[in-house]
Amino acid sequence: MANKLHPSNIQHIEITDSLFGRYVSMIAESILPYQWGALNGRVDISDSDQWEALNGRVTNERVSSCIDNFRIAAGEKKGAHSGAVFQDTDAYKWLEAAAYCIQIGKAGALKEQADELVDLIASAQQPDGYLNTYFTIANPEKRWKNLAEGHELYCAGHLIEAAVAYYHATGSEKLLTVAKRFADLIGTVFGPEEGKCKGYPGHQEIELALVKLYRVTRENRYLDLARFFLSERGKEPNYLIREMETTKDFRLFPEFSHYDAEYAQTHLPPIEQTSAEGHAVRAVYMFSAMADLAKECDDEQMKQACKTLWENITTKRMYITGGIGSSGLLERFTVDYDLPNDRMYCESCASIGLMMFGQRMNLLTRDASYYEVVERALCNTVLAGISAKGDRYFYVNPLEVWPDNCKSSTSMSHVKPVRQEWFSCACCPPNIARTLASVGQYIYSEDEKSIYINQFISSKLHTAMVGTDVTIHLNSSYMQDGCVRITVESACAHPFTVRVRVPSFLKKPVFLLDDTEISPVIENGYAVLAVSRAGEQTFTLRALVEPELVAANDQVRSDIGKLALMFGPFVYCLEEADNGKNLANVFVGYNAAIQRRDSLAKLPGDLPTLCLDGERLVRTTEQAGALYAKPKFEKAKGSLTAVPYCLWCNRDPGEMLVWMKAQL
Ligand code: FUB
Ligand code: ZN
């Protein structure tokens, strides 16, 4: 039976939430204008480079040339290509975010800029449909010759995603035509047919984009191409490894000198992979495409593989913040339970990819539990990736920061203690923008007879159910009083259901219809609320939502004997601004009473701060300054203030700590 569950149309969703609503309004008002300035070279990146720090790559760029590269490729300007080979995707993701703003009616002056960018991209397309500014300007004879590093298919994927979003937002086919021409060219180069290249992307992305293109065009060839790219991975001889060996004169990334099959998930065919390996963003983008294809093609084997991979990530390789990628070197997964807190990667893009994977798994299985993880990633790592003002970004999202040791030219240089203005590898900022601009897609989904509420983000949805206009008003105050109110207005009496995810942080949940308690059936983690009459009905979900201390599985060596503080889906942390220096000497009791205090002034949302008693361990040995001495300690009692991790580093910069030592 066809599974018609799909995310609701963001055009009909208005975000009113005090936390997310603030970011959504800022996207068009300030975030995208700021990012547009960055893409046009108006933000200095010389002090804030993540990529150089990470990969030892030294570039001379002081500003991004992203838009200029398109101008040069279009013949509007003379010059050389500058910046990362995949820099085109900064513009594509920016455009995708702008398209979502147009779709939700918040674009304002951005619409004109988006249209201009569409024209520019179209002008940069080559007569045969090819579109990539790096290869067009700098290396035209090397097209498709370096799939491992060249990112051509990755860039094509983001172009397609932007085109689909822009088409949905405006109805204009201009960019969609550009994307289709490029996808069709790719289809003449790659494929199972004799004479075509049997390669596949070194960075997955185009696979999920081709599924989006298929959904808009209903052209099977796009779905087939996505399947082809996935089915070639893991075959022997390994295409990417062989390519690396035979193209030694054309290296783009010095750090790939020991390129391994796991890095780009080519060690096994995707359906045989049982653990998340290699580069975290590549992995979750590929798993998202696998979940899409499992749904489109009703592929049970693919679905099982996705479930296994999801299970591996979320039960063994994910941080409490929904961050993934434990290794700073090469931004990758390592082994089960290896979750170091200060030198990990936890790239913002990787958590976005995890959200994408979780959303698709939910659409595939209708199981609400996938949204627990989507929520964890969104409410913690993804929000932490952007400043409250929207103009500074984290690429790496640590759970513990001691600013002094985040020193360049050391193994810590990838960890930045403060958000940065921009990066020469600027994948995260526009990725966060497109995610927040379309956050409605993570709140509601629908099939013919049900509206699913997946996140308690206050908002309004207009849709149609069984031929009837329906409006949902979702008012969520669970962080203040444990309540979520869902008012359903429907024009006539055709029965349908509203399915409400009951997250695990809501303890002892009780449902009321108007003022009467009801006992809805729980199916796949959703409370099934029947709407059987026209007019207005209000369902209230009341529960106990309390801050709580959490311990990690004792296989997580980094967290043994430590506690983290959570309140609802939000992880809390200690900051130097409230608690002073050397947070490493803080101890808390696992029964510590936790009190709610006022939210942080001027920061988004009404998330309370939390207060708890703790102790600082002080060495009181006679030779006070000695590096090592006979042990003698005292404990100093004191009160600690914890703030939501998603808002950390929006005040005076300093130390930060999620996992606190436990008093035992
Ligand atoms: O390689 C393209 C993007 O740059 C990746 O997704 C990020 O991890 C960053 O390395
Ligand atoms: Zn990124």
Coordinates of C-alpha atoms in Angstrom, one line a residue, residues 43 62 104 172 177 199 231 257 264 410 418 420 439 534 569 586 611 645 651 661:
V43 CA 32.9 39.6 5.6
R62 CA 40.5 37.0 3.0
I104 CA 6.4 31.3 4.0
S172 CA 9.0 29.6 -11.8
T177 CA 15.1 23.7 -15.9
G199 CA 31.6 6.3 -10.5
S231 CA 24.3 0.7 -5.8
S257 CA 46.8 11.3 1.2
A264 CA 33.2 8.1 2.0
T410 CA 47.5 22.1 17.8
V418 CA 33.5 31.7 20.1
Q420 CA 33.0 32.9 13.9
V439 CA 11.6 24.3 10.4
A534 CA -17.1 20.6 12.7
P569 CA 14.7 18.3 25.0
V586 CA 32.8 21.3 39.7
C611 CA 20.2 26.6 39.6
Y645 CA 23.3 24.8 25.6
R651 CA 27.3 36.6 26.6
K661 CA 31.6 15.4 37.7

